[in-house]
Amino acid sequence: RIENAQLRVVDAYTIEGYRIITGWAKLRKVYFSVRFSAPITRWEVWNNGKHYVNTLVSNGTDLKGTFTFDTKGEALVCKLGLSAVSIANARENLRAEALDKSFDRVRREAYDSWNNALSKIDLSEGALSREDMQVFYTALYHTMTQPNTFSDVNGEFMTPDYSVARVKEGHTQYTTFSLWDTYRAAHPLYTLIAPRQTADFVNSMLTQYQYYGYLPIWQLWGQDNYCMIGNH
């Protein structure tokens, strides 16, 4: 359920806003900043069923928008920054991670990053078929899509009691701990292939204990959703 949301047109190239949602994990705050490669020439917003054209700010619980761009025949590139803390932090994340990078550069960096991560287990000298290799490395890839980075580039993150804290320099706050599913095999695997991240995983769980009084059960976007039982 959306408790509140905002869509703001900042300038011809930028939109920003947030949504606060509850349900499976309560009151998750998602702030965003989006930068487009071409100028917006027209936008329309439907706010709780009412239609508005070229209005700069919309607030509500049921927002939908469409945007028209003057691309001059070029591909439209959309760069997005996210934060659980603030729009300002989403803007800073975007600036630090993607604003000055081309699509091809981001693609190349992502390829290199994943290749480095997946090559921690090297099966190229074995006798596996190409199909078996694909199955293995696809499964290994799936183990690395969570937990997710939750702290912003400035180190800030939203704590389970909705205050803002800052992780120690050189460390990362993580979230999305599907512990009922992962404590048996995924987390033991991380101790072998991602020991540095594992230390941050543990400290991220302890952060919930410090602010909330118990370790995560099934944590999503910094909040426990109490799915399943126990503190695995």
N, CA and C of each residue as an Amber inpcrd file, in Angstrom:
protein
   696
   0.8380000  -1.1940000   0.0000000   0.0000000   0.0000000   0.0000000
   0.8760000   1.2490000   0.0000000   0.5640000   2.1850000  -0.8710000
   1.3180000   3.4380000  -0.9330000   0.7280000   4.4180000   0.0750000
   1.5240000   4.8290000   1.0500000   1.0790000   5.7920000   2.0490000
   1.1900000   7.2200000   1.5300000   2.2390000   7.4850000   0.7760000
   2.4260000   8.8200000   0.2090000   3.4590000   8.7210000  -0.9030000
   3.3420000   9.5880000  -1.8970000   4.2910000   9.6040000  -3.0000000
   4.3640000  11.0110000  -3.5690000   5.4890000  11.2890000  -4.2280000
   5.6610000  12.5950000  -4.8610000   6.3980000  12.4330000  -6.1820000
   5.9880000  13.2180000  -7.1570000   6.6520000  13.2950000  -8.4500000
   6.8930000  14.7620000  -8.7530000   8.1590000  15.1290000  -8.9370000
   8.5250000  16.5330000  -9.1320000   9.3770000  16.6740000 -10.4010000
   8.9970000  17.5990000 -11.2620000   9.8070000  17.9190000 -12.4320000
  10.7410000  19.0510000 -12.0290000  12.0340000  18.7460000 -11.9320000
  13.0160000  19.7110000 -11.4480000  13.4320000  20.6730000 -12.5500000
  13.7450000  20.1040000 -13.7210000  14.0750000  20.9100000 -14.8910000
  13.7850000  20.0660000 -16.1210000  14.1830000  20.5380000 -17.2870000
  13.8340000  19.8530000 -18.5320000  14.4390000  18.4600000 -18.6280000
  15.4470000  18.1690000 -17.8320000  16.1440000  16.8860000 -17.9270000
  15.9940000  16.0180000 -16.6730000  15.3470000  16.5210000 -15.6260000
  15.4160000  15.8520000 -14.3310000  14.0430000  15.7370000 -13.6780000
  13.7250000  14.5410000 -13.1800000  12.5740000  14.3630000 -12.3080000
  13.0430000  13.6960000 -11.0240000  12.3720000  14.0280000  -9.9260000
  12.7210000  13.4690000  -8.6220000  11.4490000  13.1930000  -7.8420000
  11.5920000  12.4190000  -6.7730000  10.4340000  12.1450000  -5.9450000
  10.6720000  11.0160000  -4.9750000   9.5920000  10.4620000  -4.4780000
   9.6910000   9.3650000  -3.5080000   8.3600000   8.6350000  -3.4480000
   8.4030000   7.4760000  -2.8090000   7.1650000   6.8340000  -2.3890000
   7.4230000   6.1280000  -1.0630000   6.4440000   6.1760000  -0.1890000
   6.4870000   5.5000000   1.0990000   5.4340000   4.4050000   1.0470000
   5.8830000   3.1680000   1.1730000   4.9850000   2.0290000   1.0070000
   5.0350000   1.1460000   2.2390000   3.9630000   0.4180000   2.4520000
   3.9100000  -0.5100000   3.5720000   3.2200000  -1.7800000   3.1080000
   3.3950000  -2.8250000   3.8650000   2.8260000  -4.1130000   3.5040000
   3.7690000  -5.2100000   3.9260000   4.4700000  -5.7780000   2.9580000
   5.4470000  -6.8170000   3.2710000   6.7590000  -6.1340000   3.6720000
   6.8930000  -5.8600000   4.9550000   7.8880000  -4.9710000   5.5780000
   7.2920000  -3.5740000   5.5950000   7.1900000  -3.0050000   6.7710000
   6.4080000  -1.7840000   6.9700000   7.2090000  -0.5220000   6.6080000
   6.5100000   0.4600000   6.1100000   7.0020000   1.8130000   5.8560000
   8.3980000   1.8410000   5.2520000   8.4770000   1.3850000   4.0190000
   9.7310000   1.4750000   3.2760000   9.7430000   2.7660000   2.4740000
  10.7990000   3.5380000   2.6320000  10.9330000   4.8320000   1.9600000
  11.9040000   4.6960000   0.7870000  11.4320000   5.0350000  -0.3950000
  12.2430000   4.9360000  -1.6070000  12.2840000   6.3160000  -2.2620000
  13.4670000   6.9250000  -2.2640000  13.6660000   8.2220000  -2.8920000
  14.4300000   8.0340000  -4.2040000  14.1330000   8.8790000  -5.2120000
  14.7830000   8.7060000  -6.4960000  15.1030000  10.0510000  -7.1520000
  16.1210000  10.0090000  -8.0000000  16.4860000  11.1430000  -8.8490000
  16.8120000  10.5780000 -10.2220000  16.1500000  11.0950000 -11.2550000
  16.3030000  10.5760000 -12.6170000  16.7700000  11.6920000 -13.5340000
  17.7900000  11.3920000 -14.3210000  18.3300000  12.3440000 -15.2990000
  18.2010000  11.7410000 -16.6910000  17.5870000  12.4930000 -17.6180000
  17.3930000  12.0390000 -18.9860000  18.3880000  12.7160000 -19.9220000
  18.6760000  12.0500000 -21.0340000  19.6360000  12.5980000 -22.0020000
  19.0060000  13.5930000 -22.9580000  17.6910000  13.6320000 -23.0010000
  16.9770000  14.5570000 -23.8830000  15.9770000  15.3610000 -23.0590000
  15.6240000  16.5680000 -23.4900000  14.7100000  17.3980000 -22.7030000
  13.2680000  16.8920000 -22.7520000  12.5820000  17.0780000 -21.6350000
  11.1630000  16.7600000 -21.5500000  10.3830000  17.9190000 -22.1830000
   9.5260000  17.6290000 -23.1380000   8.7310000  18.6800000 -23.7730000
   7.3000000  18.7360000 -23.2410000   6.8270000  17.6520000 -22.6790000
   5.4640000  17.6030000 -22.1430000   5.3730000  16.4420000 -21.1650000
   4.6130000  16.6390000 -20.1080000   4.3610000  15.5350000 -19.1950000
   2.9280000  15.6170000 -18.6800000   2.3870000  14.4610000 -18.3900000
   1.0300000  14.3500000 -17.8790000   1.0540000  13.4870000 -16.6280000
   0.2610000  13.8550000 -15.6430000   0.1990000  13.1180000 -14.3890000
  -1.2550000  12.8120000 -14.0590000  -1.5000000  11.5610000 -13.6520000
  -2.8030000  11.1610000 -13.1340000  -2.6460000  10.9640000 -11.6330000
  -3.3020000  11.8310000 -10.8640000  -3.1950000  11.8250000  -9.4070000
  -4.5430000  11.4410000  -8.8190000  -4.6100000  10.1880000  -8.3230000
  -5.8700000   9.6570000  -7.7970000  -7.0110000   9.8280000  -8.7950000
  -6.6930000   9.5860000 -10.0610000  -7.6920000   9.6230000 -11.1160000
  -7.8620000  10.9730000 -11.7940000  -7.3080000  12.0550000 -11.2300000
  -7.4160000  13.3750000 -11.8350000  -6.2220000  13.6240000 -12.7560000
  -6.4910000  14.2260000 -13.9090000  -5.4870000  14.3990000 -14.9450000
  -4.9250000  15.8150000 -14.9170000  -3.5850000  15.9170000 -14.9240000
  -2.9060000  17.2190000 -14.9240000  -1.8440000  17.2230000 -16.0250000
  -1.6300000  18.3740000 -16.6410000  -0.6370000  18.5330000 -17.6930000
   0.3900000  19.5810000 -17.2540000   1.6690000  19.1940000 -17.3210000
   2.7940000  20.0980000 -17.0540000   2.7340000  20.7470000 -15.6680000
   2.2010000  20.0320000 -14.6790000   2.2550000  20.5180000 -13.3050000
   3.5800000  20.0950000 -12.6920000   4.2240000  20.9880000 -11.9520000
   5.5960000  20.7490000 -11.5120000   5.7050000  19.7390000 -10.3750000
   4.7370000  19.7320000  -9.4570000   4.8040000  18.8360000  -8.2990000
   3.4570000  18.1590000  -8.1060000   3.4890000  16.8470000  -7.8990000
   2.2810000  16.0910000  -7.5960000   2.5290000  15.2510000  -6.3550000
   1.5760000  15.2620000  -5.4260000   1.6250000  14.4440000  -4.2210000
   0.3490000  13.6240000  -4.1260000   0.4660000  12.3590000  -3.7250000
  -0.7240000  11.5380000  -3.5960000  -0.3820000  10.1000000  -3.3100000
  -1.3940000   9.2580000  -3.3640000  -1.2110000   7.8300000  -3.0940000
  -1.4330000   6.9860000  -4.3430000  -1.7440000   7.6400000  -5.4700000
  -1.9630000   6.9110000  -6.7190000  -1.4980000   7.7990000  -7.8690000
  -0.1880000   7.8500000  -8.0810000   0.4030000   8.7190000  -9.1020000
   0.8640000   7.9060000 -10.3010000   0.5480000   8.4010000 -11.4700000
   1.0600000   7.8230000 -12.7140000   1.4480000   8.9780000 -13.6220000
   2.5410000   8.8210000 -14.3640000   2.9860000   9.9020000 -15.2340000
   3.4660000   9.3960000 -16.5790000   3.2820000  10.2350000 -17.6010000
   3.8680000   9.9730000 -18.9150000   4.6860000  11.1930000 -19.3240000
   5.7820000  10.9430000 -20.0420000   6.6950000  12.0120000 -20.4190000
   7.0170000  11.9220000 -21.9050000   7.0490000  13.0680000 -22.5480000
   7.3950000  13.1560000 -23.9600000   8.7270000  13.8920000 -24.0790000
   9.6300000  13.3640000 -24.9340000  10.9890000  13.9020000 -25.0290000
  11.3090000  14.3350000 -26.4610000  12.1620000  15.3240000 -26.5680000
  12.7020000  15.7380000 -27.8610000  14.0430000  15.0390000 -28.0390000
  14.0160000  13.8240000 -28.5710000  15.2280000  13.0120000 -28.6790000
  16.0230000  13.2960000 -29.9480000  15.4190000  14.0180000 -30.8810000
  16.0700000  14.2920000 -32.1740000  16.5330000  12.9910000 -32.8400000
  15.7600000  11.9290000 -32.6380000  16.0620000  10.6550000 -33.2770000
  17.0950000   9.8080000 -32.5590000  17.6480000  10.2930000 -31.4530000
  18.6570000   9.5370000 -30.7080000  17.9890000   8.6470000 -29.6580000
  18.7170000   7.6210000 -29.2300000  18.2170000   6.7840000 -28.1460000
  18.1220000   7.6000000 -26.8600000  17.0820000   7.3700000 -26.0930000
  16.9090000   8.0650000 -24.8190000  17.6290000   7.2940000 -23.7200000
  18.5170000   7.9620000 -23.0100000  19.2470000   7.3490000 -21.9000000
  18.6910000   7.9010000 -20.5910000  18.3400000   7.0030000 -19.7020000
  17.7700000   7.3600000 -18.3970000  18.7320000   6.9010000 -17.3090000
  19.1820000   7.8220000 -16.4610000  20.0850000   7.4980000 -15.3560000
  19.3480000   7.7280000 -14.0450000  19.4000000   6.7330000 -13.1750000
  18.5670000   6.7280000 -11.9740000  19.4070000   6.5180000 -10.7260000
  19.1820000   7.3530000  -9.7210000  19.7840000   7.1800000  -8.4080000
  18.7050000   6.8880000  -7.3830000  18.9740000   5.9600000  -6.4630000
  18.0220000   5.5740000  -5.4270000  18.6200000   5.7880000  -4.0450000
  17.7570000   6.0070000  -3.0660000  18.1860000   6.1200000  -1.6790000
  17.0290000   5.7880000  -0.7710000  17.3280000   5.2660000   0.4090000
  16.3090000   5.0720000   1.4380000  16.3000000   6.2280000   2.4310000
  17.1760000   7.2160000   2.2210000  17.3500000   8.3110000   3.1780000
  16.6960000   9.5980000   2.7100000  16.9950000  10.0320000   1.4700000
  16.5140000  11.3380000   1.0210000  16.6880000  11.4750000  -0.4830000
  15.9780000  12.4550000  -1.0580000  16.1660000  12.7880000  -2.4630000
  17.5730000  13.3150000  -2.6840000  18.0780000  14.1040000  -1.7510000
  19.4320000  14.6430000  -1.8840000  20.4590000  13.5180000  -1.9790000
  20.2860000  12.4770000  -1.1850000  21.2110000  11.3500000  -1.2500000
  21.0500000  10.5720000  -2.5470000  19.8120000  10.4350000  -3.0380000
  19.6040000   9.7760000  -4.3350000  20.3190000  10.5520000  -5.4300000
  20.2340000  11.8760000  -5.3600000  20.9090000  12.7430000  -6.3350000
  22.4230000  12.5730000  -6.2430000  22.9380000  12.4680000  -5.0100000
  24.3820000  12.2920000  -4.8200000  24.8380000  10.9180000  -5.3040000
  24.0280000   9.8810000  -5.0520000  24.3610000   8.5460000  -5.5510000
  24.4380000   8.5390000  -7.0710000  23.4710000   9.1910000  -7.7140000
  23.4680000   9.2660000  -9.1700000  24.7030000   9.9810000  -9.6850000
  25.0270000  11.0930000  -9.0400000  26.1820000  11.8780000  -9.4760000
  27.4760000  11.0740000  -9.3320000  27.6020000  10.3330000  -8.2500000
  28.8360000   9.5940000  -7.9920000  28.9660000   8.3480000  -8.8530000
  27.8510000   7.6950000  -9.1580000  27.9200000   6.3750000  -9.7710000
  27.6980000   6.3650000 -11.2790000  26.9700000   7.3630000 -11.8140000
  26.5800000   7.2070000 -13.2150000  26.4970000   8.4830000 -14.0400000
  26.4520000   9.6330000 -13.4230000  26.0680000  10.8390000 -14.1560000
  26.9970000  11.1480000 -15.3170000  28.2980000  10.9440000 -15.1370000
  29.2680000  11.2900000 -16.1820000  29.6770000  10.0850000 -17.0300000
  28.9550000   8.9740000 -16.9060000  29.3260000   7.7600000 -17.6290000
  28.3690000   7.5110000 -18.7870000  28.9160000   7.0160000 -19.8890000
  28.0790000   6.6340000 -21.0190000  27.4440000   5.2710000 -20.7460000
  26.4220000   4.9420000 -21.5350000  25.7750000   3.6350000 -21.4140000
  26.7940000   2.5190000 -21.6440000  27.6360000   2.6850000 -22.6640000
  28.6200000   1.6400000 -22.9810000  29.6380000   1.4720000 -21.8600000
  30.0050000   2.5710000 -21.2020000  30.9620000   2.4570000 -20.0950000
  30.3340000   1.7120000 -18.9130000  29.0880000   2.0220000 -18.5950000
  28.4050000   1.3340000 -17.5010000  28.2660000  -0.1520000 -17.8140000
  27.9230000  -0.4520000 -19.0690000  27.8050000  -1.8470000 -19.4770000
  29.1380000  -2.5690000 -19.3320000  30.2220000  -1.9140000 -19.7560000
  31.5520000  -2.5260000 -19.6750000  31.9630000  -2.7390000 -18.2190000
  31.7120000  -1.7580000 -17.3540000  32.0670000  -1.8920000 -15.9440000
  31.2580000  -3.0030000 -15.2780000  29.9700000  -3.1060000 -15.6470000
  29.1420000  -4.1760000 -15.0830000  29.6600000  -5.5440000 -15.5300000
  30.0360000  -5.6490000 -16.8040000  30.5670000  -6.9060000 -17.3240000
  31.8400000  -7.2920000 -16.5620000  32.7420000  -6.3340000 -16.4000000
  34.0090000  -6.6220000 -15.7150000  33.7730000  -6.9940000 -14.2530000
  32.8440000  -6.2960000 -13.6110000  32.5600000  -6.5770000 -12.2080000
  31.9900000  -7.9800000 -12.0250000  31.0290000  -8.3490000 -12.8750000
  30.4440000  -9.6860000 -12.7700000  31.4510000 -10.7650000 -13.1580000
  32.2660000 -10.4920000 -14.1630000  33.2620000 -11.4780000 -14.5700000
  34.2490000 -11.7350000 -13.4320000  34.6510000 -10.6720000 -12.7320000
  35.5600000 -10.8120000 -11.6000000  34.9130000 -11.6080000 -10.4710000
  33.6360000 -11.3150000 -10.1920000  32.9440000 -12.0110000  -9.1010000
  32.7520000 -13.4920000  -9.4170000  32.3150000 -13.7910000 -10.6270000
  32.0100000 -15.1790000 -10.9820000  33.2730000 -16.0210000 -11.1820000
  34.3910000 -15.3720000 -11.4890000  35.6320000 -16.1280000 -11.7140000
  36.2930000 -16.5710000 -10.4130000  35.6990000 -16.2500000  -9.2790000
  36.2430000 -16.7330000  -8.0120000  36.1680000 -18.2520000  -7.9160000
  35.2590000 -18.8290000  -8.6600000  35.2240000 -20.2950000  -8.8010000
  35.4620000 -20.5930000 -10.2740000  36.5880000 -21.2370000 -10.5790000
  37.0090000 -21.4580000 -11.9680000  36.8650000 -22.9330000 -12.3250000
  35.9170000 -23.2090000 -13.2190000  35.6900000 -24.5900000 -13.6610000
  36.2020000 -24.8270000 -15.0840000  36.9930000 -23.9040000 -15.5950000
  37.3980000 -23.9920000 -17.0050000  38.3340000 -25.1570000 -17.2740000
  39.0280000 -25.6680000 -16.2560000  39.9670000 -26.7720000 -16.4560000
  39.2930000 -28.1360000 -16.3130000  38.0070000 -28.1410000 -15.9760000
  37.3230000 -29.4110000 -15.7780000  36.7810000 -29.9790000 -17.0800000
  35.9930000 -31.0130000 -16.9480000  35.4400000 -31.7020000 -18.1140000
  33.9500000 -31.4370000 -18.2740000  33.4600000 -30.3430000 -17.6760000
  32.0380000 -30.0360000 -17.7630000  31.6630000 -29.5910000 -19.1710000
  30.4430000 -29.9050000 -19.5690000  29.9450000 -29.4410000 -20.8610000
  29.6190000 -27.9530000 -20.7730000  29.4430000 -27.3330000 -21.9280000
  29.0690000 -25.9220000 -21.9580000  27.7390000 -25.7060000 -21.2330000
  26.8070000 -26.6180000 -21.4140000  25.5070000 -26.4950000 -20.7600000
  25.6380000 -26.5750000 -19.2420000  26.4610000 -27.5010000 -18.7490000
  26.6670000 -27.6070000 -17.3090000  27.3470000 -26.3680000 -16.7510000
  28.2780000 -25.8010000 -17.5160000  28.9450000 -24.5590000 -17.0940000
  27.9310000 -23.4240000 -16.9860000  27.0290000 -23.3540000 -17.9540000
  26.0040000 -22.3030000 -17.9280000  25.0980000 -22.4540000 -16.7150000
  24.7150000 -23.7010000 -16.4010000  23.8710000 -23.9440000 -15.2390000
  24.5910000 -23.5150000 -13.9640000  25.8560000 -23.8980000 -13.8400000
  26.6040000 -23.5850000 -12.6230000  26.7670000 -22.0800000 -12.4360000
  27.2320000 -21.4000000 -13.4750000  27.5100000 -19.9700000 -13.3160000
  26.2370000 -19.1320000 -13.2400000  25.1520000 -19.6190000 -13.8200000
  23.8660000 -18.9440000 -13.6200000  23.4390000 -19.0570000 -12.1630000
  23.6070000 -20.2440000 -11.5850000  23.2760000 -20.4370000 -10.1760000
  24.1730000 -19.5800000  -9.2840000  25.4610000 -19.5050000  -9.6100000
  26.3790000 -18.6850000  -8.8300000  25.9870000 -17.2080000  -8.9270000
  25.5960000 -16.7780000 -10.1220000  25.1070000 -15.4090000 -10.3090000
  23.8970000 -15.1430000  -9.4140000  22.9830000 -16.1050000  -9.3440000
  21.7840000 -15.9140000  -8.5280000  22.1370000 -15.7300000  -7.0520000
  23.2030000 -16.3780000  -6.5770000  23.5820000 -16.2130000  -5.1660000
  24.0970000 -14.8140000  -4.8770000  24.4440000 -14.0590000  -5.9130000
  25.0860000 -12.7540000  -5.7190000  24.1540000 -11.5710000  -5.9950000
  22.8830000 -11.8350000  -6.2770000  21.9660000 -10.7190000  -6.5210000
  21.4520000 -10.1040000  -5.2220000  21.5410000 -10.8140000  -4.1240000
  21.2830000 -10.3130000  -2.7780000  22.3400000 -10.8950000  -1.8520000
  22.5780000 -10.3120000  -0.6900000  22.0210000  -9.0710000  -0.1500000
  22.3740000  -7.8350000  -1.0060000  21.6350000  -6.7440000  -0.7880000
  21.8040000  -5.5280000  -1.5670000  22.4440000  -4.4160000  -0.7470000
  23.2330000  -3.5890000  -1.4110000  23.7930000  -2.4010000  -0.7720000
  22.6690000  -1.4760000  -0.3290000  22.7020000  -1.0380000   0.9280000
  21.6580000  -0.1810000   1.4750000  22.1790000   1.2000000   1.8530000
  23.4710000   1.3200000   2.0730000  24.0480000   2.6200000   2.4280000
  24.3430000   3.4250000   1.1720000  24.2290000   4.7400000   1.2920000
  24.4820000   5.6320000   0.1730000  25.9780000   5.8940000   0.0340000
  26.3600000   6.6110000  -1.0220000  27.7850000   6.8510000  -1.2570000
  28.4170000   7.6660000  -0.1290000  27.6110000   8.4300000   0.5990000
  28.1480000   9.1850000   1.7420000  28.1200000   8.3670000   3.0280000
  27.7130000   7.1010000   2.9470000  27.7100000   6.2130000   4.1050000
  26.4190000   6.2000000   4.8900000  25.4790000   7.0850000   4.5720000
  24.2330000   7.1420000   5.3390000  23.2810000   6.0120000   4.9500000
  22.4670000   5.5840000   5.9150000  21.4240000   4.5960000   5.6470000
  20.3110000   4.7820000   6.6650000  19.1300000   4.2930000   6.3250000
  17.9890000   4.3500000   7.2290000  18.0280000   3.1540000   8.1640000
  17.9660000   3.3890000   9.4470000  17.9820000   2.3170000  10.4300000
  16.5770000   1.7420000  10.5960000  16.4390000   0.5910000  11.2650000
  15.1110000   0.0050000  11.4590000  14.1520000   0.8800000  12.2630000
  14.6540000   1.8540000  13.0380000  13.7450000   2.7570000  13.7580000
  13.5550000   4.0810000  13.0130000  13.9640000   4.1170000  11.7400000
  13.7500000   5.2430000  10.8210000  14.6250000   6.4620000  11.1170000
  15.6050000   6.3100000  11.9800000  16.6130000   7.3550000  12.0990000
  17.6560000   7.1400000  11.0150000  18.5530000   8.1100000  10.8580000
  19.6040000   8.0150000   9.8460000  20.9390000   7.8090000  10.5380000
  21.6580000   6.7860000  10.1380000  22.9750000   6.4870000  10.6860000
  23.9910000   6.4900000   9.5500000  25.2550000   6.3770000   9.9120000
  26.3180000   6.3630000   8.9070000  27.2320000   5.1790000   9.1730000
  27.4540000   4.3750000   8.1570000  28.3200000   3.2170000   8.2960000
  29.7680000   3.6810000   8.3680000  30.6130000   2.8960000   9.0110000
  32.0270000   3.2630000   9.1170000  32.6700000   3.3130000   7.7380000
  33.6310000   4.2300000   7.5820000  34.2960000   4.3910000   6.2870000
  34.9350000   3.0770000   5.8420000  34.7530000   2.7550000   4.5800000
  35.2950000   1.5210000   4.0390000  34.3810000   0.3340000   4.1830000
  33.2110000   0.5370000   4.7880000  32.2630000  -0.5570000   4.9790000
  30.9450000  -0.2240000   4.2840000  30.0790000  -1.2270000   4.1590000
  28.7930000  -1.0930000   3.4730000  27.6950000  -1.6650000   4.3410000
  26.5690000  -0.9650000   4.4010000  25.3790000  -1.5050000   5.0660000
  24.5640000  -2.2660000   4.0360000  24.1710000  -3.4950000   4.3740000
  23.4280000  -4.3380000   3.4420000  22.0160000  -4.6060000   3.9600000
  21.1310000  -4.9700000   3.0310000  19.7730000  -5.3820000   3.3740000
  19.3420000  -6.4800000   2.4100000  18.1100000  -6.9420000   2.5740000
  17.5420000  -8.0960000   1.8650000  18.2390000  -9.3750000   2.3450000
  17.9050000  -9.7690000   3.5500000  18.4310000 -10.9980000   4.1390000
  17.3070000 -12.0280000   4.2020000  17.2500000 -12.8590000   3.1870000
  16.2400000 -13.9210000   3.1130000  16.7250000 -15.1130000   3.9270000
  16.8560000 -14.9230000   5.2280000  17.6650000 -15.8400000   6.0360000
  17.0730000 -17.2320000   6.1530000  15.7510000 -17.3470000   6.1300000
  15.1430000 -18.6700000   6.1350000  15.6560000 -19.4900000   4.9470000
  15.8990000 -18.8100000   3.8290000  16.3130000 -19.4800000   2.5960000
  17.8270000 -19.6080000   2.4610000  18.5920000 -18.7110000   3.0780000
  20.0050000 -18.5800000   2.7260000  20.9910000 -19.0400000   3.7900000
  20.5370000 -19.2210000   5.0510000  21.5160000 -19.5090000   6.0980000
  22.1470000 -20.8770000   5.9470000  21.4540000 -21.8160000   5.2810000
  21.9700000 -23.1800000   5.1710000  23.1750000 -23.2750000   4.2370000
  23.1040000 -22.5740000   3.0970000  24.1240000 -22.7870000   2.0660000
  24.6930000 -21.4960000   1.5010000  23.8430000 -20.4920000   1.2700000
  24.3390000 -19.2720000   0.6350000  25.3360000 -18.5470000   1.5310000
  24.9730000 -18.3270000   2.7990000  25.8930000 -17.6030000   3.6810000
  27.1730000 -18.3840000   3.9700000  27.1200000 -19.7070000   4.1520000
  28.3900000 -20.4360000   4.2260000  29.2330000 -20.2830000   2.9580000
  28.5830000 -20.2330000   1.7900000  29.3260000 -20.0070000   0.5520000
  30.0080000 -18.6390000   0.5630000  29.2950000 -17.6120000   1.0660000
  29.8690000 -16.2620000   1.0830000  31.1460000 -16.2000000   1.9220000
  31.2150000 -17.0140000   2.9820000  32.4400000 -16.9790000   3.7960000
  33.6510000 -17.4250000   2.9920000  33.4250000 -18.2080000   1.9270000
  34.5200000 -18.6900000   1.0870000  34.8300000 -17.7320000  -0.0660000
  33.7980000 -17.1990000  -0.7110000  34.0330000 -16.4190000  -1.9290000
  33.8970000 -14.9120000  -1.7160000  33.3530000 -14.4870000  -0.5650000
  33.1780000 -13.0500000  -0.3180000  33.3940000 -12.7400000   1.1530000
  34.5950000 -13.0250000   1.6810000  34.8170000 -12.8340000   3.1240000
  34.6920000 -11.3790000   3.5720000  35.1250000 -10.4260000   2.7430000
  35.0190000  -9.0150000   3.1430000  33.5590000  -8.6010000   3.2440000
  32.7560000  -8.9730000   2.2420000  31.3370000  -8.6470000   2.2840000
  30.6400000  -9.3740000   3.4300000  31.0890000 -10.6030000   3.7400000
  30.4560000 -11.3630000   4.8140000  30.5620000 -10.6320000   6.1390000
  31.7060000 -10.0250000   6.4120000  31.8540000  -9.2450000   7.6440000
  30.8400000  -8.1080000   7.6890000  30.6210000  -7.4480000   6.5500000
  29.6230000  -6.3800000   6.4970000  28.2050000  -6.9350000   6.6030000
  27.9590000  -8.1430000   6.0620000  26.6500000  -8.7640000   6.2280000
  26.3430000  -8.9410000   7.7210000  27.3090000  -9.4880000   8.4430000
  27.1170000  -9.7490000   9.8690000  26.9010000  -8.4390000  10.6240000
  27.7190000  -7.4450000  10.3300000  27.5640000  -6.1580000  11.0130000
  26.2400000  -5.4880000  10.6580000  25.7450000  -5.7040000   9.4320000
  24.4440000  -5.1570000   9.0510000  23.3350000  -5.8020000   9.8690000
  23.4450000  -7.1160000  10.1090000  22.4580000  -7.7850000  10.9520000
  22.5370000  -7.2760000  12.3930000  23.7480000  -7.0650000  12.8810000
  23.9140000  -6.5650000  14.2430000  23.3630000  -5.1500000  14.3870000
  23.4070000  -4.3780000  13.3050000  22.8320000  -3.0310000  13.3430000
  21.3460000  -3.1080000  13.6580000  20.6300000  -4.0620000  13.0440000
  19.2120000  -4.2040000  13.3690000  19.0460000  -4.5280000  14.8480000
  19.9000000  -5.4010000  15.3710000  19.8120000  -5.7380000  16.7970000
  20.0160000  -4.4970000  17.6550000  20.9840000  -3.6700000  17.2860000
  21.2930000  -2.4760000  18.0840000  20.1440000  -1.4730000  18.0850000
  19.4710000  -1.3210000  16.9460000  18.4250000  -0.3210000  16.8320000
  17.0320000  -0.8620000  17.1200000  16.8630000  -2.1880000  17.0340000
  15.5210000  -2.7500000  17.0710000  15.3350000  -3.8140000  18.1390000
  16.4550000  -4.3370000  18.6650000  16.3420000  -5.2440000  19.7970000
  16.3990000  -6.7150000  19.4740000  16.4050000  -7.0790000  18.1920000
  16.5660000  -8.4900000  17.8320000  17.1730000  -8.5980000  16.4390000
  17.7700000  -9.7520000  16.1820000  18.4120000  -9.9910000  14.8930000
  17.3640000 -10.1940000  13.7930000  17.7460000  -9.9970000  12.5180000
  16.7660000 -10.1360000  11.4290000  16.1610000 -11.5300000  11.3490000
  14.8990000 -11.5730000  10.9560000  14.2240000 -12.8080000  10.6050000
  14.1950000 -12.9420000   9.0790000  13.6480000 -11.9310000   8.4100000
  13.6400000 -11.8380000   6.9370000  13.5670000 -10.3420000   6.6450000
  14.7230000  -9.7470000   6.4020000  14.7940000  -8.2870000   6.2990000
  14.7340000  -7.8220000   4.8480000  13.9290000  -6.7960000   4.6070000
  13.7540000  -6.2300000   3.2730000  13.7840000  -4.7110000   3.3720000
  14.6810000  -4.0760000   2.5740000  14.7840000  -2.6080000   2.5470000
  14.9520000  -2.0330000   3.9570000  15.7620000  -2.7320000   4.7630000
  16.0860000  -2.2380000   6.0990000  15.0400000  -2.5130000   7.1570000
  13.9220000  -3.1670000   6.7780000  12.8500000  -3.4530000   7.7310000
  12.5650000  -4.9490000   7.7590000  12.2410000  -5.4620000   8.9360000
  11.9130000  -6.8740000   9.0350000  10.4710000  -7.1060000   8.6170000
  10.2520000  -8.1640000   7.8030000   8.8790000  -8.4710000   7.4120000
   8.3090000  -9.6750000   8.1820000   9.1290000 -10.2210000   9.1250000
   8.6600000 -11.2740000  10.0400000   8.2070000 -12.5230000   9.3030000
   8.6740000 -12.7270000   8.0900000   8.2980000 -13.9130000   7.3310000
   9.0790000 -15.1190000   7.8560000   8.4050000 -16.2200000   8.0350000
   8.9620000 -17.4180000   8.6410000   9.2440000 -17.1800000  10.1280000
  10.0440000 -18.0470000  10.7280000  10.2310000 -17.9770000  12.1770000
  11.7130000 -18.0160000  12.5060000  12.0790000 -17.4940000  13.6560000
  13.4250000 -17.6690000  14.1810000  14.4260000 -16.6550000  13.6430000
  15.5730000 -16.6340000  14.3130000  16.7040000 -15.7750000  13.9180000
  17.8320000 -16.6850000  13.4430000  17.8640000 -16.9210000  12.1440000
  18.7170000 -17.9880000  11.6230000  20.2020000 -17.6440000  11.6890000
